[in-house]
Amino acid sequence: MNRWERRAEVRRRRAAAARRAKMACLAAGSLALVPFVGGGTAVVPVALAAQQAPSVPMHDADGSVAAQTSPSPELLAIAGDAQLLAQQAGPSADVPIVPLGAPSGTGGSGAGIPAPVLAAYQRAERSLAQSAPSCHVSWALLASIGRIESGHARGGRVDATGRTLTPILGPLLNGSGGFAAIADTDGGRYDGDPVWDRAVGPMQFIPSTWAGYLGDGVQDPNNVNDSTVAAGRYLCAGGGDLNDPQQRAKAVFRYNHSDDYVRTVLLWADAYAHGVTAVPVSGSPSPMAAPVPPPAPVTHPAPGPVPPPAPPVGPVGPVLPPVGPKPPTKPPTGSPTGSPTSKPQTSGSPSSSHCATPSSTSSMPSSTTASTTPSPTC
């Protein structure tokens, strides 16, 4: 094959490669247009969507970056066995301890719930039984999530309507500290921040998630009654029957994408189902109450005049005259005109008129004659 033949072969190969690339593009384009043929909603194939759509991290209901994409098979296999879940969690996990085969009424350690919050969980179960009868979400499951998310509204610190006494806000969702970057979606209405979103309320909903479940402008994410119903709707949105242990685990995983979270929720729900105590809420803060704010800065008063030193305590020696001109050899007649002196008291301190005392001059301070120094003895 001569030089010209080789060049022609190269041109043929290049043309064939170009035709194959063109056919591949046409095939991809036809796949992208297929959903439009039936007049339905356009659905972009996954491969093209991965190229066209920006990378959006999956996050939990409270804005945390998801730790997993799906619950592990090991967790799902034991989702209905509290004893195996506790063994899988390990001794250091914050999980209740329910004796094996314990009957109802023997909840685990820490199975007390503030009375107004417990009532909210139970009302939510009754409400959801009407609105989502096939879901079978239990108040115990809602209580378990409420315990983990906010400590039961920070120990039941709610008013008569169920609204928290102070807002319960999660960390700033600005992309740091293991949280997703979620720009403001509510204008700061719920979280008070017009730049970044934050999880809000006893069940820790981010405003955009709240808008999809109870954000009708009337319900309040800071109200334990509203937020508990919203949490139940969120759990039921996956379409599962929460009486089934694996479906229940998957529903909780939608709330927080972590095996550890799901395991802890399931264990506390089991403990509450075995028995719970309604704890009355008093005026004193509970162990789960909001942290005490830092004290206000202390303002120090402006420095004033320095007080005179206290007189010496105990006997001291005779007071010496100040250094200066030599006093006259004879005491002056009469009292000095510049500084009158007081006569020594004769009661309570025996003295003698014949005892020698230091001479006083007009330059001596008046306190010299009134000193408490004992008179010299003769």
mmCIF file of C-alpha atoms in Angstrom:
data_model
loop_
_atom_site.group_PDB
_atom_site.id
_atom_site.type_symbol
_atom_site.label_atom_id
_atom_site.label_comp_id
_atom_site.label_asym_id
_atom_site.label_seq_id
_atom_site.Cartn_x
_atom_site.Cartn_y
_atom_site.Cartn_z
ATOM 1 C CA MET A 1 0.000 0.000 0.000
ATOM 2 C CA ASN A 2 1.486 3.282 -1.161
ATOM 3 C CA ARG A 3 1.329 6.622 0.554
ATOM 4 C CA TRP A 4 -1.901 7.762 -1.115
ATOM 5 C CA GLU A 5 -3.679 4.538 -0.283
ATOM 6 C CA ARG A 6 -2.678 4.871 3.347
ATOM 7 C CA ARG A 7 -4.053 8.420 3.464
ATOM 8 C CA ALA A 8 -7.347 7.282 1.937
ATOM 9 C CA GLU A 9 -7.670 4.503 4.531
ATOM 10 C CA VAL A 10 -7.122 6.987 7.364
ATOM 11 C CA ARG A 11 -9.821 9.247 5.903
ATOM 12 C CA ARG A 12 -12.278 6.328 5.684
ATOM 13 C CA ARG A 13 -11.631 5.369 9.314
ATOM 14 C CA ARG A 14 -12.138 8.932 10.486
ATOM 15 C CA ALA A 15 -15.404 9.204 8.567
ATOM 16 C CA ALA A 16 -16.655 5.933 10.044
ATOM 17 C CA ALA A 17 -15.799 7.090 13.562
ATOM 18 C CA ALA A 18 -17.628 10.366 12.973
ATOM 19 C CA ARG A 19 -20.727 8.500 11.745
ATOM 20 C CA ARG A 20 -20.723 6.282 14.851
ATOM 21 C CA ALA A 21 -20.440 9.306 17.141
ATOM 22 C CA LYS A 22 -23.304 11.006 15.333
ATOM 23 C CA MET A 23 -25.527 7.942 15.644
ATOM 24 C CA ALA A 24 -24.779 7.739 19.359
ATOM 25 C CA CYS A 25 -25.814 11.363 19.827
ATOM 26 C CA LEU A 26 -29.031 10.810 17.893
ATOM 27 C CA ALA A 27 -29.832 7.745 19.984
ATOM 28 C CA ALA A 28 -29.285 9.654 23.205
ATOM 29 C CA GLY A 29 -31.450 12.487 21.935
ATOM 30 C CA SER A 30 -34.249 10.096 21.045
ATOM 31 C CA LEU A 31 -34.147 8.619 24.540
ATOM 32 C CA ALA A 32 -34.481 12.079 26.024
ATOM 33 C CA LEU A 33 -37.512 12.810 23.806
ATOM 34 C CA VAL A 34 -39.369 9.526 24.364
ATOM 35 C CA PRO A 35 -41.472 10.763 27.327
ATOM 36 C CA PHE A 36 -42.892 13.599 25.208
ATOM 37 C CA VAL A 37 -44.496 11.194 22.696
ATOM 38 C CA GLY A 38 -47.344 10.278 25.020
ATOM 39 C CA GLY A 39 -47.840 13.876 26.060
ATOM 40 C CA GLY A 40 -46.755 13.175 29.652
ATOM 41 C CA THR A 41 -44.240 14.916 31.838
ATOM 42 C CA ALA A 42 -40.733 14.958 30.476
ATOM 43 C CA VAL A 43 -38.472 12.524 32.299
ATOM 44 C CA VAL A 44 -34.752 12.852 31.639
ATOM 45 C CA PRO A 45 -32.847 9.534 31.674
ATOM 46 C CA VAL A 46 -30.672 9.040 34.723
ATOM 47 C CA ALA A 47 -27.411 9.212 32.787
ATOM 48 C CA LEU A 48 -28.343 12.544 31.214
ATOM 49 C CA ALA A 49 -29.767 13.877 34.447
ATOM 50 C CA ALA A 50 -26.485 13.163 36.182
ATOM 51 C CA GLN A 51 -24.706 15.273 33.559
ATOM 52 C CA GLN A 52 -27.228 18.108 33.389
ATOM 53 C CA ALA A 53 -28.351 18.512 36.993
ATOM 54 C CA PRO A 54 -26.039 20.052 39.575
ATOM 55 C CA SER A 55 -24.866 17.871 42.417
ATOM 56 C CA VAL A 56 -27.326 18.335 45.287
ATOM 57 C CA PRO A 57 -26.421 16.547 48.523
ATOM 58 C CA MET A 58 -29.188 14.483 50.080
ATOM 59 C CA HIS A 59 -30.012 15.747 53.554
ATOM 60 C CA ASP A 60 -32.135 14.737 56.507
ATOM 61 C CA ALA A 61 -35.293 16.402 57.771
ATOM 62 C CA ASP A 62 -33.209 18.696 59.976
ATOM 63 C CA GLY A 63 -30.729 19.623 57.238
ATOM 64 C CA SER A 64 -27.903 17.254 58.185
ATOM 65 C CA VAL A 65 -25.954 15.816 55.280
ATOM 66 C CA ALA A 66 -27.061 12.217 54.780
ATOM 67 C CA ALA A 67 -24.655 9.632 56.169
ATOM 68 C CA GLN A 68 -26.064 6.789 54.043
ATOM 69 C CA THR A 69 -28.206 6.331 50.956
ATOM 70 C CA SER A 70 -30.247 3.398 52.298
ATOM 71 C CA PRO A 71 -30.617 1.425 55.518
ATOM 72 C CA SER A 72 -28.271 -1.519 55.794
ATOM 73 C CA PRO A 73 -29.608 -5.068 55.275
ATOM 74 C CA GLU A 74 -28.251 -5.981 58.715
ATOM 75 C CA LEU A 75 -30.439 -3.320 60.327
ATOM 76 C CA LEU A 76 -33.551 -4.258 58.372
ATOM 77 C CA ALA A 77 -33.111 -7.921 59.270
ATOM 78 C CA ILE A 78 -33.454 -7.212 63.010
ATOM 79 C CA ALA A 79 -35.723 -4.146 62.883
ATOM 80 C CA GLY A 80 -38.431 -5.933 64.863
ATOM 81 C CA ASP A 81 -36.177 -7.356 67.588
ATOM 82 C CA ALA A 82 -35.352 -4.831 70.311
ATOM 83 C CA GLN A 83 -32.856 -7.121 72.019
ATOM 84 C CA LEU A 84 -30.813 -7.620 68.853
ATOM 85 C CA LEU A 85 -31.026 -3.906 68.087
ATOM 86 C CA ALA A 86 -29.633 -3.124 71.536
ATOM 87 C CA GLN A 87 -26.809 -5.615 71.052
ATOM 88 C CA GLN A 88 -25.993 -4.090 67.686
ATOM 89 C CA ALA A 89 -25.989 -0.601 69.219
ATOM 90 C CA GLY A 90 -23.404 -1.511 71.846
ATOM 91 C CA PRO A 91 -23.213 -0.686 75.563
ATOM 92 C CA SER A 92 -22.211 2.953 75.088
ATOM 93 C CA ALA A 93 -25.253 3.908 73.004
ATOM 94 C CA ASP A 94 -27.977 6.122 74.485
ATOM 95 C CA VAL A 95 -30.708 3.488 74.389
ATOM 96 C CA PRO A 96 -33.231 2.335 77.003
ATOM 97 C CA ILE A 97 -32.903 -0.934 78.856
ATOM 98 C CA VAL A 98 -36.034 -3.100 78.699
ATOM 99 C CA PRO A 99 -35.783 -6.566 80.275
ATOM 100 C CA LEU A 100 -36.224 -9.502 77.930
ATOM 101 C CA GLY A 101 -39.894 -10.457 77.674
ATOM 102 C CA ALA A 102 -40.989 -7.533 79.829
ATOM 103 C CA PRO A 103 -44.770 -6.976 79.818
ATOM 104 C CA SER A 104 -46.440 -3.686 79.048
ATOM 105 C CA GLY A 105 -46.085 -1.084 81.751
ATOM 106 C CA THR A 106 -42.381 -1.734 82.286
ATOM 107 C CA GLY A 107 -40.775 0.895 80.115
ATOM 108 C CA GLY A 108 -37.043 1.288 79.981
ATOM 109 C CA SER A 109 -34.988 3.636 82.069
ATOM 110 C CA GLY A 110 -35.830 7.237 81.282
ATOM 111 C CA ALA A 111 -39.344 6.370 79.974
ATOM 112 C CA GLY A 112 -40.901 9.547 81.324
ATOM 113 C CA ILE A 113 -42.400 12.205 79.050
ATOM 114 C CA PRO A 114 -43.626 15.678 80.064
ATOM 115 C CA ALA A 115 -47.411 15.486 80.298
ATOM 116 C CA PRO A 116 -48.322 18.180 77.717
ATOM 117 C CA VAL A 117 -45.914 16.744 75.162
ATOM 118 C CA LEU A 118 -47.119 13.176 75.745
ATOM 119 C CA ALA A 119 -50.673 14.368 75.140
ATOM 120 C CA ALA A 120 -49.537 15.932 71.846
ATOM 121 C CA TYR A 121 -47.994 12.643 70.683
ATOM 122 C CA GLN A 122 -51.175 10.744 71.507
ATOM 123 C CA ARG A 123 -53.422 13.309 69.799
ATOM 124 C CA ALA A 124 -51.239 13.092 66.695
ATOM 125 C CA GLU A 125 -51.687 9.316 66.566
ATOM 126 C CA ARG A 126 -55.480 9.718 66.686
ATOM 127 C CA SER A 127 -55.411 12.426 64.025
ATOM 128 C CA LEU A 128 -53.221 10.392 61.679
ATOM 129 C CA ALA A 129 -55.410 7.332 62.171
ATOM 130 C CA GLN A 130 -58.130 9.373 60.469
ATOM 131 C CA SER A 131 -56.052 11.058 57.759
ATOM 132 C CA ALA A 132 -53.700 8.128 56.963
ATOM 133 C CA PRO A 133 -55.409 4.979 58.257
ATOM 134 C CA SER A 134 -53.155 2.564 56.357
ATOM 135 C CA CYS A 135 -49.949 4.043 57.795
ATOM 136 C CA HIS A 136 -50.450 2.970 61.436
ATOM 137 C CA VAL A 137 -47.964 5.444 62.886
ATOM 138 C CA SER A 138 -47.847 5.152 66.675
ATOM 139 C CA TRP A 139 -47.503 7.845 69.298
ATOM 140 C CA ALA A 140 -44.540 5.911 70.726
ATOM 141 C CA LEU A 141 -42.630 6.291 67.456
ATOM 142 C CA LEU A 142 -43.387 10.018 67.370
ATOM 143 C CA ALA A 143 -42.323 10.312 71.011
ATOM 144 C CA SER A 144 -39.036 8.597 70.261
ATOM 145 C CA ILE A 145 -38.259 11.053 67.462
ATOM 146 C CA GLY A 146 -39.323 13.967 69.656
ATOM 147 C CA ARG A 147 -36.982 12.805 72.387
ATOM 148 C CA ILE A 148 -33.994 12.658 70.061
ATOM 149 C CA GLU A 149 -34.714 15.857 68.144
ATOM 150 C CA SER A 150 -35.493 18.218 71.032
ATOM 151 C CA GLY A 151 -35.693 16.345 74.339
ATOM 152 C CA HIS A 152 -39.519 16.467 74.225
ATOM 153 C CA ALA A 153 -39.635 20.204 73.512
ATOM 154 C CA ARG A 154 -36.811 20.803 75.983
ATOM 155 C CA GLY A 155 -38.522 19.130 78.873
ATOM 156 C CA GLY A 156 -42.073 20.257 78.101
ATOM 157 C CA ARG A 157 -41.379 23.977 78.086
ATOM 158 C CA VAL A 158 -44.562 24.863 76.202
ATOM 159 C CA ASP A 159 -47.476 27.175 76.925
ATOM 160 C CA ALA A 160 -51.145 26.228 77.186
ATOM 161 C CA THR A 161 -51.501 26.117 73.381
ATOM 162 C CA GLY A 162 -48.475 23.858 72.917
ATOM 163 C CA ARG A 163 -46.127 26.534 71.626
ATOM 164 C CA THR A 164 -42.569 26.373 72.896
ATOM 165 C CA LEU A 165 -41.696 29.105 75.361
ATOM 166 C CA THR A 166 -38.550 29.857 73.372
ATOM 167 C CA PRO A 167 -37.817 28.917 69.741
ATOM 168 C CA ILE A 168 -35.983 25.621 69.248
ATOM 169 C CA LEU A 169 -33.548 26.214 66.385
ATOM 170 C CA GLY A 170 -30.990 23.885 64.875
ATOM 171 C CA PRO A 171 -27.549 24.892 63.609
ATOM 172 C CA LEU A 172 -27.120 27.295 60.728
ATOM 173 C CA LEU A 173 -27.397 25.348 57.455
ATOM 174 C CA ASN A 174 -24.533 27.076 55.672
ATOM 175 C CA GLY A 175 -22.645 23.968 54.545
ATOM 176 C CA SER A 176 -20.312 23.674 57.528
ATOM 177 C CA GLY A 177 -20.162 21.284 60.459
ATOM 178 C CA GLY A 178 -21.682 18.311 58.651
ATOM 179 C CA PHE A 179 -24.811 20.195 57.578
ATOM 180 C CA ALA A 180 -26.069 20.929 54.091
ATOM 181 C CA ALA A 181 -25.965 24.411 52.597
ATOM 182 C CA ILE A 182 -29.627 25.424 52.355
ATOM 183 C CA ALA A 183 -30.269 29.026 51.439
ATOM 184 C CA ASP A 184 -33.208 30.767 53.076
ATOM 185 C CA THR A 185 -36.641 29.596 51.918
ATOM 186 C CA ASP A 186 -38.982 31.332 54.376
ATOM 187 C CA GLY A 187 -37.640 34.871 54.527
ATOM 188 C CA GLY A 188 -36.704 34.238 58.134
ATOM 189 C CA ARG A 189 -40.349 33.762 59.124
ATOM 190 C CA TYR A 190 -39.806 30.600 61.151
ATOM 191 C CA ASP A 191 -36.073 30.534 61.850
ATOM 192 C CA GLY A 192 -35.376 34.268 62.067
ATOM 193 C CA ASP A 193 -32.589 34.080 59.463
ATOM 194 C CA PRO A 194 -33.095 35.703 56.036
ATOM 195 C CA VAL A 195 -29.874 34.210 54.611
ATOM 196 C CA TRP A 196 -29.702 30.535 55.648
ATOM 197 C CA ASP A 197 -32.329 28.056 56.778
ATOM 198 C CA ARG A 198 -32.315 26.320 60.157
ATOM 199 C CA ALA A 199 -34.275 23.393 61.556
ATOM 200 C CA VAL A 200 -37.185 24.638 63.632
ATOM 201 C CA GLY A 201 -39.359 23.363 66.453
ATOM 202 C CA PRO A 202 -39.689 20.259 68.634
ATOM 203 C CA MET A 203 -39.495 17.902 65.637
ATOM 204 C CA GLN A 204 -36.765 19.933 63.854
ATOM 205 C CA PHE A 205 -38.186 20.637 60.399
ATOM 206 C CA ILE A 206 -36.356 22.871 57.962
ATOM 207 C CA PRO A 207 -38.755 25.507 56.577
ATOM 208 C CA SER A 208 -38.870 24.033 53.057
ATOM 209 C CA THR A 209 -39.809 20.598 54.407
ATOM 210 C CA TRP A 210 -42.356 22.138 56.748
ATOM 211 C CA ALA A 211 -44.000 23.888 53.801
ATOM 212 C CA GLY A 212 -44.669 20.503 52.189
ATOM 213 C CA TYR A 213 -46.442 18.987 55.186
ATOM 214 C CA LEU A 214 -48.085 21.657 57.312
ATOM 215 C CA GLY A 215 -46.905 24.973 55.946
ATOM 216 C CA ASP A 216 -50.344 26.433 55.238
ATOM 217 C CA GLY A 217 -49.694 29.650 57.104
ATOM 218 C CA VAL A 218 -51.783 28.621 60.109
ATOM 219 C CA GLN A 219 -49.860 25.786 61.757
ATOM 220 C CA ASP A 220 -46.644 26.612 63.543
ATOM 221 C CA PRO A 221 -43.487 24.450 63.562
ATOM 222 C CA ASN A 222 -42.764 25.762 67.067
ATOM 223 C CA ASN A 223 -46.058 24.280 68.300
ATOM 224 C CA VAL A 224 -45.664 20.742 69.612
ATOM 225 C CA ASN A 225 -49.170 19.761 68.449
ATOM 226 C CA ASP A 226 -48.630 20.938 64.871
ATOM 227 C CA SER A 227 -45.072 19.694 64.524
ATOM 228 C CA THR A 228 -45.947 16.224 65.840
ATOM 229 C CA VAL A 229 -48.703 15.782 63.253
ATOM 230 C CA ALA A 230 -46.308 17.011 60.556
ATOM 231 C CA ALA A 231 -43.718 14.444 61.637
ATOM 232 C CA GLY A 232 -46.320 11.698 61.339
ATOM 233 C CA ARG A 233 -47.251 12.833 57.845
ATOM 234 C CA TYR A 234 -43.593 12.874 56.900
ATOM 235 C CA LEU A 235 -43.168 9.287 58.119
ATOM 236 C CA CYS A 236 -46.293 8.163 56.263
ATOM 237 C CA ALA A 237 -45.346 9.914 53.010
ATOM 238 C CA GLY A 238 -43.341 6.872 51.908
ATOM 239 C CA GLY A 239 -46.529 4.828 51.628
ATOM 240 C CA GLY A 240 -45.464 2.071 54.012
ATOM 241 C CA ASP A 241 -47.379 0.279 56.726
ATOM 242 C CA LEU A 242 -45.517 1.131 59.905
ATOM 243 C CA ASN A 243 -46.870 -1.943 61.644
ATOM 244 C CA ASP A 244 -44.277 -3.823 59.586
ATOM 245 C CA PRO A 245 -40.869 -3.531 61.314
ATOM 246 C CA GLN A 246 -38.900 -3.097 58.102
ATOM 247 C CA GLN A 247 -41.331 -0.516 56.717
ATOM 248 C CA ARG A 248 -41.125 1.306 60.029
ATOM 249 C CA ALA A 249 -37.329 1.320 59.870
ATOM 250 C CA LYS A 250 -37.394 2.663 56.303
ATOM 251 C CA ALA A 251 -39.807 5.428 57.305
ATOM 252 C CA VAL A 252 -37.530 6.521 60.146
ATOM 253 C CA PHE A 253 -34.575 6.379 57.755
ATOM 254 C CA ARG A 254 -36.329 9.012 55.633
ATOM 255 C CA TYR A 255 -36.235 11.274 58.677
ATOM 256 C CA ASN A 256 -32.511 10.765 59.223
ATOM 257 C CA HIS A 257 -30.315 8.755 56.860
ATOM 258 C CA SER A 258 -28.319 6.855 59.458
ATOM 259 C CA ASP A 259 -28.479 3.310 60.808
ATOM 260 C CA ASP A 260 -27.544 4.593 64.263
ATOM 261 C CA TYR A 261 -30.421 7.067 64.259
ATOM 262 C CA VAL A 262 -32.936 4.468 63.086
ATOM 263 C CA ARG A 263 -31.748 1.958 65.676
ATOM 264 C CA THR A 264 -32.023 4.485 68.507
ATOM 265 C CA VAL A 265 -35.508 5.601 67.442
ATOM 266 C CA LEU A 266 -36.773 2.029 67.216
ATOM 267 C CA LEU A 267 -35.406 1.158 70.651
ATOM 268 C CA TRP A 268 -36.938 4.175 72.387
ATOM 269 C CA ALA A 269 -40.246 3.598 70.603
ATOM 270 C CA ASP A 270 -40.248 0.030 71.916
ATOM 271 C CA ALA A 271 -39.496 1.263 75.439
ATOM 272 C CA TYR A 272 -42.308 3.827 75.339
ATOM 273 C CA ALA A 273 -44.718 1.209 74.000
ATOM 274 C CA HIS A 274 -43.942 -0.958 77.043
ATOM 275 C CA GLY A 275 -44.940 1.840 79.393
ATOM 276 C CA VAL A 276 -44.402 5.518 79.998
ATOM 277 C CA THR A 277 -44.867 7.949 82.849
ATOM 278 C CA ALA A 278 -46.480 11.337 82.286
ATOM 279 C CA VAL A 279 -44.182 13.720 84.109
ATOM 280 C CA PRO A 280 -45.821 16.927 85.386
ATOM 281 C CA VAL A 281 -44.094 20.092 84.313
ATOM 282 C CA SER A 282 -43.344 22.497 87.150
ATOM 283 C CA GLY A 283 -41.936 25.973 87.105
ATOM 284 C CA SER A 284 -38.414 24.733 87.709
ATOM 285 C CA PRO A 285 -36.307 23.857 84.665
ATOM 286 C CA SER A 286 -35.999 20.166 83.909
ATOM 287 C CA PRO A 287 -32.763 18.347 82.985
ATOM 288 C CA MET A 288 -33.778 18.594 79.326
ATOM 289 C CA ALA A 289 -34.650 22.272 79.462
ATOM 290 C CA ALA A 290 -32.971 24.883 77.362
ATOM 291 C CA PRO A 291 -29.421 25.722 78.366
ATOM 292 C CA VAL A 292 -29.029 28.732 80.591
ATOM 293 C CA PRO A 293 -27.873 31.719 78.531
ATOM 294 C CA PRO A 294 -24.485 33.173 79.383
ATOM 295 C CA PRO A 295 -24.567 35.887 82.009
ATOM 296 C CA ALA A 296 -24.723 39.482 80.911
ATOM 297 C CA PRO A 297 -21.430 41.347 80.881
ATOM 298 C CA VAL A 298 -20.597 42.886 84.203
ATOM 299 C CA THR A 299 -20.351 46.690 84.200
ATOM 300 C CA HIS A 300 -17.860 48.083 86.632
ATOM 301 C CA PRO A 301 -18.558 51.535 88.207
ATOM 302 C CA ALA A 302 -16.155 54.365 87.579
ATOM 303 C CA PRO A 303 -13.429 54.600 90.210
ATOM 304 C CA GLY A 304 -14.266 57.025 93.008
ATOM 305 C CA PRO A 305 -12.111 58.783 95.598
ATOM 306 C CA VAL A 306 -9.862 56.492 97.580
ATOM 307 C CA PRO A 307 -11.096 56.306 101.196
ATOM 308 C CA PRO A 308 -8.627 57.268 103.946
ATOM 309 C CA PRO A 309 -6.784 54.372 105.539
ATOM 310 C CA ALA A 310 -8.276 52.888 108.677
ATOM 311 C CA PRO A 311 -6.654 53.880 111.988
ATOM 312 C CA PRO A 312 -4.102 51.392 113.295
ATOM 313 C CA VAL A 313 -5.396 48.681 115.570
ATOM 314 C CA GLY A 314 -3.627 48.043 118.853
ATOM 315 C CA PRO A 315 -1.174 50.114 120.864
ATOM 316 C CA VAL A 316 1.351 52.137 118.976
ATOM 317 C CA GLY A 317 4.223 54.295 120.134
ATOM 318 C CA PRO A 318 3.967 58.011 120.869
ATOM 319 C CA VAL A 319 3.203 60.225 117.898
ATOM 320 C CA LEU A 320 6.282 62.181 116.854
ATOM 321 C CA PRO A 321 5.977 65.722 115.595
ATOM 322 C CA PRO A 322 6.462 66.248 111.863
ATOM 323 C CA VAL A 323 9.868 67.173 110.565
ATOM 324 C CA GLY A 324 10.094 70.895 110.179
ATOM 325 C CA PRO A 325 11.242 73.977 112.045
ATOM 326 C CA LYS A 326 12.362 73.355 115.573
ATOM 327 C CA PRO A 327 9.516 74.030 117.999
ATOM 328 C CA PRO A 328 9.998 76.769 120.589
ATOM 329 C CA THR A 329 11.654 75.830 123.834
ATOM 330 C CA LYS A 330 8.697 77.096 125.809
ATOM 331 C CA PRO A 331 5.147 76.040 125.063
ATOM 332 C CA PRO A 332 3.054 78.936 123.789
ATOM 333 C CA THR A 333 0.615 80.498 126.131
ATOM 334 C CA GLY A 334 -2.991 79.883 125.283
ATOM 335 C CA SER A 335 -4.404 77.780 122.519
ATOM 336 C CA PRO A 336 -3.000 78.050 119.044
ATOM 337 C CA THR A 337 -5.238 80.055 116.808
ATOM 338 C CA GLY A 338 -4.730 77.842 113.726
ATOM 339 C CA SER A 339 -5.877 74.472 115.092
ATOM 340 C CA PRO A 340 -7.904 74.226 118.257
ATOM 341 C CA THR A 341 -7.253 71.147 120.334
ATOM 342 C CA SER A 342 -9.663 69.247 122.482
ATOM 343 C CA LYS A 343 -9.132 68.638 126.125
ATOM 344 C CA PRO A 344 -8.323 65.021 127.015
ATOM 345 C CA GLN A 345 -11.207 63.088 128.512
ATOM 346 C CA THR A 346 -10.804 62.243 132.181
ATOM 347 C CA SER A 347 -13.355 59.436 132.292
ATOM 348 C CA GLY A 348 -12.518 55.903 131.133
ATOM 349 C CA SER A 349 -8.766 56.606 130.758
ATOM 350 C CA PRO A 350 -6.907 57.480 133.976
ATOM 351 C CA SER A 351 -4.192 60.053 133.447
ATOM 352 C CA SER A 352 -2.058 62.428 135.530
ATOM 353 C CA SER A 353 -1.562 66.096 134.993
ATOM 354 C CA HIS A 354 2.080 65.713 136.057
ATOM 355 C CA CYS A 355 2.918 63.249 133.231
ATOM 356 C CA ALA A 356 4.968 64.587 130.388
ATOM 357 C CA THR A 357 3.279 64.650 127.016
ATOM 358 C CA PRO A 358 4.576 65.670 123.615
ATOM 359 C CA SER A 359 4.288 69.315 122.874
ATOM 360 C CA SER A 360 1.755 70.445 120.266
ATOM 361 C CA THR A 361 2.319 73.197 117.750
ATOM 362 C CA SER A 362 0.061 74.949 115.356
ATOM 363 C CA SER A 363 1.325 72.763 112.524
ATOM 364 C CA MET A 364 0.208 69.528 114.209
ATOM 365 C CA PRO A 365 -3.008 67.955 112.806
ATOM 366 C CA SER A 366 -5.965 68.095 115.102
ATOM 367 C CA SER A 367 -6.210 64.312 115.142
ATOM 368 C CA THR A 368 -2.973 64.209 117.180
ATOM 369 C CA THR A 369 -4.626 65.359 120.348
ATOM 370 C CA ALA A 370 -7.596 63.010 119.799
ATOM 371 C CA SER A 371 -5.449 59.921 119.262
ATOM 372 C CA THR A 372 -6.421 56.738 121.032
ATOM 373 C CA THR A 373 -2.783 56.142 121.970
ATOM 374 C CA PRO A 374 -2.556 55.372 125.679
ATOM 375 C CA SER A 375 -1.074 58.192 127.729
ATOM 376 C CA PRO A 376 2.434 57.567 128.904
ATOM 377 C CA THR A 377 2.676 56.466 132.495
ATOM 378 C CA CYS A 378 4.683 58.417 135.040
#
